[in-house]
């Protein structure tokens, strides 16, 4: 079976981002970029399914700037077979990304599509679900376990009260939670081999997808800073402060 | 302008997050209707009628909606949504699961996890793990929005007198089914709604040591949370995780015990009114956001704290 995996190029999760002085956005100049951590988990899951003999081919797709080829090469080094970049310099909303992915799905006809549950920049948590609506496929979001069972996929999901298991008809969509797996590191030989794997570049126009959005960002601000607190010397002092100063206990 | 709020519930109890979501709807302004989709959920419908500010409750009672599988409830909501200016759901794992599917069916963008309403079409939401706040404006005919509960004070659960109406949808889409669930049981208050939250991190060393936090929590009537490190190490179940990818809390008092304070953890708790950090490392980033910090061994401090409160 063919698996389609999506990856997004985002600011590295360790970077403390700064808001631009003109409030137009976050300053991304000269900031370290990486593969979105949830997408790494998606790639890892696909590679494991291939190692188990469940998957025959892994196609990795990214939608973004030319530089996103770096993240696609990383996914190829981790074990994906070939890559597709839908190149766009615009900042795309989740619905536009889902529509572009729908066009790629129509072309590639995968049986399973694995996405991260959210990108750590926009924090939207929408794309997988929207792709579900556009394709009509079932969705297993926030997955912590994925098992193939005949013509269905069983997904254990992280929910507010604990865990839930659902069975989905194939083709299906899975979005990854942090506890699905521990992603591997790419070895140097695999990084070298990945350079020779095929990477196809498409455009939204070529896919016939309009990417206009109904939501626009008016401004981006830094959150209100918390005023610096104090260090107390003893537990007794802490309890006294909480009772009489903060009045929270 | 009429706003549709999707009730959050487990077929037996209406979740508190619904009241915060109605509060967001009130801030937008207009008539507020509530949809209860579930199975044997008549009691939820009645509870919905009592919510302050709600004028109509619609109940879709169907076995297919029992676990609110998105493949089944999204078509129901999208079908009803055409009559509304806004569709709101709480940003719980449930709301996050079905609402984007509704938005895509309506061919509109969704705005996730708003923390404030500026006007009927303009909202504020955190991005980059809460390190920036974006103000976004929507020109969509139907505005589809999830609401971060901690951003809005809940409306009164009593005092309303909405009318009730039965509605039906297309039922089971036939592409997914519920297999089972494993819910963590706890007598303590729910994490996202608790007035006091005590969280443990890697510094707790093992799951057994969380008993110190549980007994302190019981004394304070608090909920117990955890950092990702504590969850990944297997100390506690993942539904206790506070952070960018776990639960977002904003209690009156947040006590972080043995938690360094990574960006991703701060994203889940830095809107707490008062933050207390207990950590042996005085350089830990958590002290930069803590109102009261105490440097020392948590295994001495926590029992002493329990004695003194």
Coordinates of C-alpha atoms in Angstrom, one line a residue:
Chain A
X1 CA 0.0 0.0 0.0
X2 CA 1.1 3.5 -0.7
X3 CA 1.4 6.0 2.1
X4 CA 1.5 9.8 1.7
X5 CA 3.2 11.8 4.4
X6 CA 3.1 15.5 4.8
X7 CA 5.9 17.7 6.2
X8 CA 6.1 21.4 7.0
X9 CA 9.1 23.6 7.3
X10 CA 8.8 25.6 10.5
X11 CA 10.9 27.6 13.0
X12 CA 12.9 25.1 15.1
X13 CA 11.0 24.3 18.3
X14 CA 13.9 25.5 20.5
X15 CA 13.9 29.0 19.0
X16 CA 12.4 31.7 21.1
X17 CA 10.7 33.7 18.4
X18 CA 10.5 37.5 18.3
X19 CA 7.7 39.6 17.0
X20 CA 8.7 42.2 14.4
X21 CA 8.7 45.8 15.5
X22 CA 6.0 46.7 12.9
X23 CA 3.7 44.0 14.2
X24 CA 3.5 42.4 10.8
X25 CA 4.5 39.0 12.0
X26 CA 7.3 37.0 13.6
X27 CA 10.9 37.7 12.6
X28 CA 12.0 34.6 10.6
X29 CA 15.2 36.1 9.1
X30 CA 18.3 34.1 10.1
X31 CA 16.3 31.9 12.4
X32 CA 17.0 28.1 12.4
X33 CA 14.3 26.2 10.5
X34 CA 13.5 22.5 10.9
X35 CA 10.9 19.9 10.1
X36 CA 7.8 20.4 12.3
X37 CA 8.2 17.8 15.2
X38 CA 4.8 16.3 14.6
X39 CA 5.7 15.7 10.9
X40 CA 8.9 13.9 11.9
X41 CA 6.7 11.5 13.9
X42 CA 4.5 11.1 10.8
X43 CA 7.5 10.2 8.6
X44 CA 8.8 7.8 11.3
X45 CA 5.4 6.0 11.5
X46 CA 5.3 5.6 7.7
X47 CA 8.8 4.2 7.6
X48 CA 7.9 1.7 10.4
X49 CA 4.9 0.6 8.4
X50 CA 7.2 0.0 5.5
X51 CA 9.6 -1.9 7.6
X52 CA 6.7 -4.1 8.8
X53 CA 5.9 -4.8 5.2
X54 CA 2.5 -3.0 5.3
X55 CA 3.6 -0.1 3.1
X56 CA 5.2 -0.5 -0.3
X57 CA 5.9 3.1 -1.1
X58 CA 6.2 6.3 0.9
X59 CA 5.6 9.6 -0.9
X60 CA 6.4 12.7 1.2
X61 CA 4.9 16.0 0.3
X62 CA 5.5 19.6 1.4
X63 CA 3.7 22.8 0.5
X64 CA 5.8 25.9 0.9
X65 CA 8.9 27.8 -0.3
X66 CA 11.8 26.3 -2.4
X67 CA 13.8 25.9 0.9
X68 CA 11.3 23.3 2.0
X69 CA 13.2 20.9 -0.2
X70 CA 15.6 20.6 2.8
X71 CA 12.9 19.1 4.9
X72 CA 11.8 16.8 2.0
X73 CA 15.4 15.6 1.7
X74 CA 15.5 15.0 5.4
X75 CA 12.3 12.8 5.1
X76 CA 13.9 11.0 2.2
X77 CA 17.0 10.3 4.3
X78 CA 14.7 8.9 7.0
X79 CA 13.3 6.4 4.6
X80 CA 10.7 8.0 2.3
X81 CA 10.9 6.9 -1.3
X82 CA 10.2 10.1 -3.3
X83 CA 9.1 13.6 -2.6
X84 CA 6.7 16.2 -4.0
X85 CA 7.0 19.9 -3.3
X86 CA 4.1 22.1 -4.1
X87 CA 6.0 25.4 -4.3
X88 CA 4.3 28.5 -3.1
X89 CA 5.9 31.7 -1.6
X90 CA 2.6 32.8 -0.1
X91 CA 1.7 32.1 3.5
X92 CA -1.1 29.6 3.1
X93 CA -3.9 28.9 5.5
X94 CA -4.9 25.3 6.4
X95 CA -7.8 25.2 4.0
X96 CA -5.6 26.1 1.1
X97 CA -3.0 23.5 2.2
X98 CA -5.8 20.9 2.5
X99 CA -7.0 21.7 -1.0
X100 CA -3.5 21.4 -2.5
X101 CA -3.1 18.1 -0.6
X102 CA -6.4 16.9 -2.0
X103 CA -5.1 17.5 -5.5
X104 CA -1.9 15.5 -4.6
X105 CA -4.0 12.7 -3.1
X106 CA -6.1 12.5 -6.3
X107 CA -2.9 12.2 -8.3
X108 CA -1.1 9.7 -6.1
X109 CA -4.1 7.6 -4.8
X110 CA -2.5 6.7 -1.4
X111 CA -4.3 4.3 1.0
X112 CA -3.1 6.0 4.1
X113 CA -2.2 9.7 4.6
X114 CA -0.2 10.6 7.7
X115 CA 0.1 14.2 8.9
X116 CA 1.2 15.9 12.1
X117 CA -1.6 16.9 14.4
X118 CA -0.5 20.6 14.3
X119 CA 2.3 22.8 13.1
X120 CA 4.2 24.5 16.0
X121 CA 4.1 27.9 14.2
X122 CA 0.5 28.5 13.4
X123 CA -0.8 26.0 16.1
X124 CA -3.9 25.5 14.0
X125 CA -4.6 21.8 14.2
X126 CA -6.8 21.8 11.1
X127 CA -5.2 20.5 8.0
X128 CA -5.7 16.7 8.5
X129 CA -9.3 17.2 9.4
X130 CA -10.0 19.5 6.5
X131 CA -8.4 17.0 4.1
X132 CA -10.8 14.4 5.6
X133 CA -13.7 16.6 4.7
X134 CA -12.5 17.2 1.1
X135 CA -11.7 13.6 0.4
X136 CA -14.5 12.1 2.4
X137 CA -12.0 9.8 4.1
X138 CA -12.2 8.8 7.7
X139 CA -9.9 10.5 10.1
X140 CA -7.9 9.3 13.1
X141 CA -6.6 12.4 14.7
X142 CA -4.1 12.7 17.6
X143 CA -2.9 9.2 17.1
X144 CA -0.8 7.4 19.7
X145 CA -1.0 4.0 18.1
X146 CA -1.7 2.9 14.5
X147 CA -2.5 -0.8 13.6
X148 CA -3.5 -2.2 10.3
X149 CA -6.3 -4.8 10.5
X150 CA -7.3 -6.2 7.1
X151 CA -8.9 -3.4 5.1
X152 CA -9.2 -1.1 8.2
X153 CA -6.8 0.9 10.3
X154 CA -7.2 0.9 14.0
X155 CA -6.2 4.1 15.6
X156 CA -5.7 4.8 19.3
X157 CA -6.3 8.5 19.9
X158 CA -5.3 10.8 22.7
X159 CA -8.5 12.5 24.0
X160 CA -9.1 14.8 27.0
X161 CA -10.1 12.1 29.4
X162 CA -7.7 9.4 28.3
X163 CA -7.5 7.3 25.1
X164 CA -10.1 6.3 22.5
X165 CA -9.8 3.7 19.8
X166 CA -11.5 4.0 16.4
X167 CA -11.6 1.7 13.4
X168 CA -11.3 3.5 10.0
X169 CA -12.1 2.3 6.5
X170 CA -9.2 2.7 4.0
X171 CA -8.2 5.1 2.5
X172 CA -7.9 6.9 5.8
X173 CA -6.2 10.0 7.3
X174 CA -4.1 9.8 10.5
X175 CA -2.7 12.8 12.4
X176 CA 0.1 12.1 14.8
X177 CA 0.4 12.9 18.5
X178 CA 3.8 13.1 20.3
X179 CA 3.5 9.7 21.8
X180 CA 3.0 7.8 18.6
X181 CA 6.7 7.0 18.3
X182 CA 10.3 8.2 18.8
X183 CA 11.6 9.5 15.5
X184 CA 15.1 8.2 14.4
X185 CA 18.0 10.2 13.2
X186 CA 19.1 10.1 9.6
X187 CA 22.5 8.5 9.1
X188 CA 25.2 10.1 6.9
X189 CA 25.0 7.4 4.2
X190 CA 21.2 7.8 4.1
X191 CA 21.5 11.5 3.8
X192 CA 23.9 11.0 0.8
X193 CA 21.5 8.5 -0.8
X194 CA 18.6 10.8 -0.3
X195 CA 20.2 13.3 -2.6
X196 CA 19.6 10.9 -5.5
X197 CA 15.9 10.2 -4.7
X198 CA 13.3 11.8 -7.0
X199 CA 11.9 15.2 -5.9
X200 CA 9.1 16.6 -8.1
X201 CA 8.2 20.3 -8.0
X202 CA 4.6 21.4 -8.7
X203 CA 2.7 24.7 -8.4
X204 CA -0.8 25.5 -7.1
X205 CA -1.6 26.7 -10.6
X206 CA -0.5 23.4 -12.2
X207 CA -2.8 21.6 -9.7
X208 CA -5.6 23.9 -10.5
X209 CA -6.1 25.0 -6.9
X210 CA -7.1 28.5 -5.8
X211 CA -5.4 29.4 -2.5
X212 CA -7.2 32.6 -1.6
X213 CA -8.2 32.9 2.0
X214 CA -11.0 34.6 3.9
X215 CA -8.9 35.2 7.0
X216 CA -6.2 37.8 7.1
X217 CA -3.8 38.6 9.9
X218 CA -4.2 42.3 11.0
X219 CA -1.3 42.3 13.4
X220 CA 1.0 40.1 15.5
X221 CA 2.0 41.3 19.0
X222 CA 4.2 40.0 21.8
X223 CA 2.1 38.5 24.6
X224 CA 1.8 40.6 27.8
X225 CA 4.9 40.0 29.8
X226 CA 4.6 38.7 33.3
X227 CA 6.3 40.9 35.8
X228 CA 9.3 39.3 37.5
X229 CA 8.5 37.6 40.8
X230 CA 10.4 37.1 43.9
X231 CA 12.3 34.2 45.4
X232 CA 11.2 33.2 48.9
X233 CA 13.6 31.7 51.4
X234 CA 11.3 29.2 53.2
X235 CA 8.1 27.2 52.8
X236 CA 6.6 29.2 55.7
X237 CA 7.3 32.4 53.8
X238 CA 5.8 31.0 50.7
X239 CA 2.6 29.9 52.5
X240 CA 2.4 33.4 54.2
X241 CA 2.7 35.1 50.8
X242 CA 0.1 32.9 49.1
X243 CA -2.3 33.5 52.0
X244 CA -1.9 37.2 52.6
X245 CA -0.3 38.7 49.5
X246 CA -1.7 36.7 46.6
X247 CA -4.7 35.5 48.5
X248 CA -5.0 32.3 46.4
X249 CA -5.1 29.7 49.2
Chain B
X1 CA -26.8 37.5 13.5
X2 CA -27.3 34.1 15.1
X3 CA -24.5 32.0 16.6
X4 CA -24.4 28.2 16.8
X5 CA -22.5 26.7 19.7
X6 CA -21.8 23.0 19.7
X7 CA -22.2 21.5 23.1
X8 CA -19.3 19.6 24.6
X9 CA -20.5 16.6 26.6
X10 CA -20.1 12.9 27.2
X11 CA -23.8 11.9 26.8
X12 CA -24.3 12.2 30.6
X13 CA -22.9 15.6 31.7
X14 CA -22.6 18.9 29.9
X15 CA -18.9 19.9 30.0
X16 CA -17.9 23.2 31.6
X17 CA -16.1 24.2 28.5
X18 CA -19.5 24.7 26.8
X19 CA -20.2 27.6 29.2
X20 CA -16.9 29.3 28.2
X21 CA -17.8 28.9 24.6
X22 CA -21.2 30.4 25.1
X23 CA -19.4 33.3 26.8
X24 CA -17.4 33.8 23.6
X25 CA -20.6 33.8 21.6
X26 CA -22.0 36.4 23.9
X27 CA -19.0 38.6 23.4
X28 CA -19.6 38.4 19.6
X29 CA -23.3 39.3 20.2
X30 CA -26.5 38.0 18.7
X31 CA -28.9 35.1 19.3
X32 CA -27.2 32.0 20.6
X33 CA -28.4 28.5 19.7
X34 CA -26.8 25.3 21.1
X35 CA -26.5 22.0 19.3
X36 CA -26.4 18.8 21.3
X37 CA -25.3 15.9 19.1
X38 CA -25.2 12.6 20.9
X39 CA -27.0 9.4 21.8
X40 CA -29.5 9.3 24.7
X41 CA -28.6 12.8 25.4
X42 CA -31.9 14.3 26.5
X43 CA -30.5 15.4 29.8
X44 CA -27.8 17.4 28.1
X45 CA -30.5 19.1 26.0
X46 CA -32.3 20.1 29.3
X47 CA -29.0 21.3 30.8
X48 CA -28.4 23.3 27.6
X49 CA -31.8 25.1 28.0
X50 CA -30.8 26.4 31.4
X51 CA -27.5 28.1 30.2
X52 CA -27.8 31.8 30.6
X53 CA -28.1 33.7 27.3
X54 CA -29.1 30.7 25.1
X55 CA -32.4 31.1 23.2
X56 CA -32.7 27.7 21.5
X57 CA -31.3 24.2 22.0
X58 CA -31.3 21.7 19.2
X59 CA -30.9 18.0 20.1
X60 CA -29.7 15.5 17.5
X61 CA -30.2 12.2 19.2
X62 CA -28.9 9.3 17.1
X63 CA -26.7 6.3 17.9
X64 CA -24.4 7.5 15.1
X65 CA -23.5 10.6 17.2
X66 CA -22.8 8.7 20.4
X67 CA -19.0 9.3 20.3
X68 CA -19.2 12.4 18.1
X69 CA -17.2 10.7 15.4
X70 CA -16.3 13.6 13.0
X71 CA -17.3 11.7 9.9
X72 CA -20.8 11.6 11.3
X73 CA -21.3 14.8 13.2
X74 CA -19.5 17.2 10.7
X75 CA -22.2 16.7 8.0
X76 CA -24.9 17.3 10.7
X77 CA -23.2 20.6 11.8
X78 CA -22.4 21.7 8.3
X79 CA -26.0 21.2 7.3
X80 CA -27.3 23.4 10.1
X81 CA -24.5 25.9 9.9
X82 CA -25.9 27.5 6.7
X83 CA -28.4 29.5 8.8
X84 CA -25.8 30.9 11.1
X85 CA -23.2 33.7 11.1
X86 CA -20.8 31.9 13.4
X87 CA -20.2 28.3 14.5
X88 CA -18.3 27.9 17.7
X89 CA -17.0 24.9 19.6
X90 CA -14.7 24.5 22.6
X91 CA -11.1 23.9 21.7
X92 CA -11.1 20.5 23.4
X93 CA -9.8 17.4 21.7
X94 CA -13.4 16.8 20.6
X95 CA -13.9 20.3 19.1
X96 CA -10.5 20.3 17.5
X97 CA -11.4 16.9 15.9
X98 CA -14.7 17.7 14.2
X99 CA -14.8 21.5 13.6
X100 CA -12.1 21.8 10.9
X101 CA -14.0 19.1 9.1
X102 CA -17.1 21.3 9.3
X103 CA -15.2 24.3 8.1
X104 CA -13.8 22.5 5.0
X105 CA -17.3 21.2 4.2
X106 CA -18.5 24.8 4.2
X107 CA -15.4 25.9 2.2
X108 CA -14.3 28.4 4.8
X109 CA -11.2 28.8 6.9
X110 CA -11.3 28.0 10.5
X111 CA -10.0 30.2 13.3
X112 CA -8.5 28.1 16.0
X113 CA -8.3 28.7 19.8
X114 CA -9.4 32.3 20.1
X115 CA -8.7 33.9 23.4
X116 CA -10.5 37.2 22.8
X117 CA -13.2 38.7 20.6
X118 CA -12.4 42.2 19.2
X119 CA -15.6 42.4 17.1
X120 CA -18.0 40.1 15.2
X121 CA -15.3 39.4 12.6
X122 CA -12.0 40.0 14.4
X123 CA -10.4 37.8 17.0
X124 CA -7.2 37.3 18.9
X125 CA -5.4 34.0 19.1
X126 CA -2.0 32.7 20.2
X127 CA 0.6 31.4 17.7
X128 CA 4.1 30.0 18.1
X129 CA 3.3 28.3 21.4
X130 CA 1.8 31.5 22.8
X131 CA 4.9 33.5 22.1
X132 CA 3.0 35.8 19.8
X133 CA -0.7 36.9 19.7
X134 CA -2.2 37.3 16.3
X135 CA -5.3 39.5 15.6
X136 CA -7.1 38.0 12.7
X137 CA -10.1 39.2 10.7
X138 CA -12.5 36.9 8.8
X139 CA -14.6 37.8 5.8
X140 CA -16.2 34.4 5.5
X141 CA -19.9 34.2 5.3
X142 CA -19.9 31.7 8.2
X143 CA -17.2 32.1 10.7
X144 CA -16.0 28.8 12.1
X145 CA -14.1 29.1 15.4
X146 CA -12.8 27.1 18.2
X147 CA -12.6 28.8 21.6
X148 CA -9.9 28.4 24.2
X149 CA -11.9 28.0 27.4
X150 CA -9.3 29.8 29.6
X151 CA -9.7 33.0 27.5
X152 CA -13.4 33.5 28.6
X153 CA -15.1 33.4 32.0
X154 CA -18.0 30.9 31.9
X155 CA -21.6 32.1 31.7
X156 CA -24.0 31.0 34.4
X157 CA -25.2 27.4 33.9
X158 CA -28.6 28.3 35.5
X159 CA -31.2 30.9 34.8
X160 CA -31.7 30.4 31.1
X161 CA -35.0 29.2 29.5
X162 CA -34.3 28.2 26.0
X163 CA -36.8 26.4 23.8
X164 CA -35.9 22.8 22.7
X165 CA -36.1 21.3 19.3
X166 CA -35.3 17.9 17.9
X167 CA -33.2 17.8 14.7
X168 CA -31.8 15.0 12.6
X169 CA -28.9 14.7 10.2
X170 CA -27.7 12.0 7.8
X171 CA -26.6 9.7 10.6
X172 CA -23.8 7.2 10.1
X173 CA -21.4 8.0 7.3
X174 CA -20.3 4.4 7.4
X175 CA -16.5 5.0 7.1
X176 CA -15.5 4.9 10.8
X177 CA -16.5 3.2 14.0
X178 CA -15.9 3.5 17.7
X179 CA -14.0 0.6 19.2
X180 CA -13.4 1.5 22.8
X181 CA -12.0 4.0 25.2
X182 CA -9.9 4.0 28.4
X183 CA -10.7 7.0 30.6
X184 CA -8.5 7.9 33.5
X185 CA -10.6 8.1 36.7
X186 CA -10.0 10.8 39.3
X187 CA -11.8 12.3 42.2
X188 CA -9.9 15.5 41.9
X189 CA -11.3 18.5 40.0
X190 CA -10.9 18.6 36.2
X191 CA -7.5 19.9 35.2
X192 CA -8.7 22.6 32.8
X193 CA -11.3 24.0 35.2
X194 CA -9.5 23.7 38.6
X195 CA -8.8 26.8 40.6
X196 CA -5.5 25.4 41.8
X197 CA -3.2 23.1 39.7
X198 CA -0.1 21.4 41.0
X199 CA 2.2 20.0 38.3
X200 CA 5.2 17.7 38.5
X201 CA 8.0 17.3 36.0
X202 CA 11.1 15.2 35.5
X203 CA 12.3 16.2 38.9
X204 CA 9.7 14.0 40.5
X205 CA 12.0 11.1 39.5
X206 CA 9.3 8.4 39.3
X207 CA 5.5 7.9 39.3
X208 CA 5.4 6.7 42.9
X209 CA 6.7 10.2 44.0
X210 CA 3.6 11.9 42.5
X211 CA 1.8 10.7 45.7
X212 CA 3.4 13.8 47.4
X213 CA 1.6 16.0 44.9
X214 CA -1.6 14.1 45.1
X215 CA -1.8 14.5 48.9
X216 CA -0.9 18.2 48.7
X217 CA -3.6 18.6 45.9
X218 CA -6.2 16.9 48.1
X219 CA -5.5 19.3 50.8
X220 CA -5.8 22.3 48.5
X221 CA -8.7 20.9 46.4
X222 CA -6.4 21.1 43.4
X223 CA -5.9 19.2 40.2
X224 CA -2.6 17.5 39.3
X225 CA -0.9 18.1 36.0
X226 CA 2.5 17.2 34.5
X227 CA 5.1 18.2 32.1
X228 CA 5.8 16.3 28.9
X229 CA 9.0 14.9 30.4
X230 CA 7.0 13.3 33.3
X231 CA 4.4 11.9 30.9
X232 CA 7.1 10.5 28.4
X233 CA 9.0 9.0 31.3
X234 CA 5.8 7.1 32.2
X235 CA 5.3 8.7 35.6
X236 CA 1.7 9.7 34.8
X237 CA -0.9 9.3 32.0
X238 CA -0.7 11.7 29.1
X239 CA -4.1 13.3 29.7
X240 CA -2.4 15.1 32.6
X241 CA 0.0 16.9 30.3
X242 CA 0.0 20.7 30.5
X243 CA 1.5 22.5 27.5
X244 CA 1.3 23.4 23.8
X245 CA 0.4 19.9 22.9
X246 CA -1.5 19.0 26.1
X247 CA -4.0 20.9 28.1
X248 CA -4.1 24.7 28.5
X249 CA -4.8 25.8 32.0
X250 CA -5.2 29.2 33.6
X251 CA -5.9 28.6 37.3
X252 CA -5.7 31.0 40.2
X253 CA -2.7 29.3 41.5
X254 CA -0.2 27.1 39.5
X255 CA 2.5 25.2 41.4
X256 CA 5.2 23.8 39.2
X257 CA 7.3 21.2 41.0
X258 CA 10.5 19.9 39.5
X259 CA 9.6 21.5 36.1
X260 CA 12.3 23.4 34.2
X261 CA 9.9 25.5 32.2
X262 CA 10.4 24.7 28.5
X263 CA 8.7 27.0 26.0
X264 CA 6.2 24.2 25.2
X265 CA 5.2 23.8 28.9
X266 CA 4.9 27.6 29.5
X267 CA 2.5 27.7 26.5
X268 CA 0.0 25.7 28.6
X269 CA 0.1 27.6 31.9
X270 CA 1.6 31.1 31.7
X271 CA -1.8 32.7 31.9
X272 CA -2.2 31.4 35.4
X273 CA -2.9 34.2 37.9
X274 CA -0.2 33.3 40.4
X275 CA 2.7 30.9 39.5
X276 CA 4.8 29.2 42.1
X277 CA 8.0 27.4 41.1
X278 CA 9.7 24.8 43.3
X279 CA 13.0 23.7 41.8
X280 CA 16.5 22.9 43.0
X281 CA 18.1 24.6 39.9
X282 CA 18.0 28.3 40.5
X283 CA 18.7 28.9 36.8
X284 CA 15.6 27.0 35.6
X285 CA 13.6 29.1 33.1
X286 CA 10.4 28.6 35.2
X287 CA 11.7 31.2 37.7
X288 CA 11.4 33.8 35.0
X289 CA 7.6 33.5 35.0
X290 CA 7.1 32.5 38.6
X291 CA 5.6 35.1 41.0
X292 CA 7.1 33.1 43.9
X293 CA 10.1 30.9 43.5
X294 CA 11.6 28.5 46.1
X295 CA 14.9 27.0 45.4
X296 CA 15.4 23.7 47.1
X297 CA 14.7 19.9 47.2
X298 CA 11.1 19.3 46.3
X299 CA 11.0 16.1 48.5
X300 CA 11.6 18.3 51.6
X301 CA 9.5 21.3 50.4
X302 CA 6.3 19.6 49.2
X303 CA 5.7 17.7 52.5
X304 CA 6.4 20.8 54.5
X305 CA 4.1 22.8 52.3
X306 CA 1.4 20.2 52.9
X307 CA 1.8 20.6 56.6
X308 CA 1.6 24.4 56.6
X309 CA -1.3 25.0 54.3

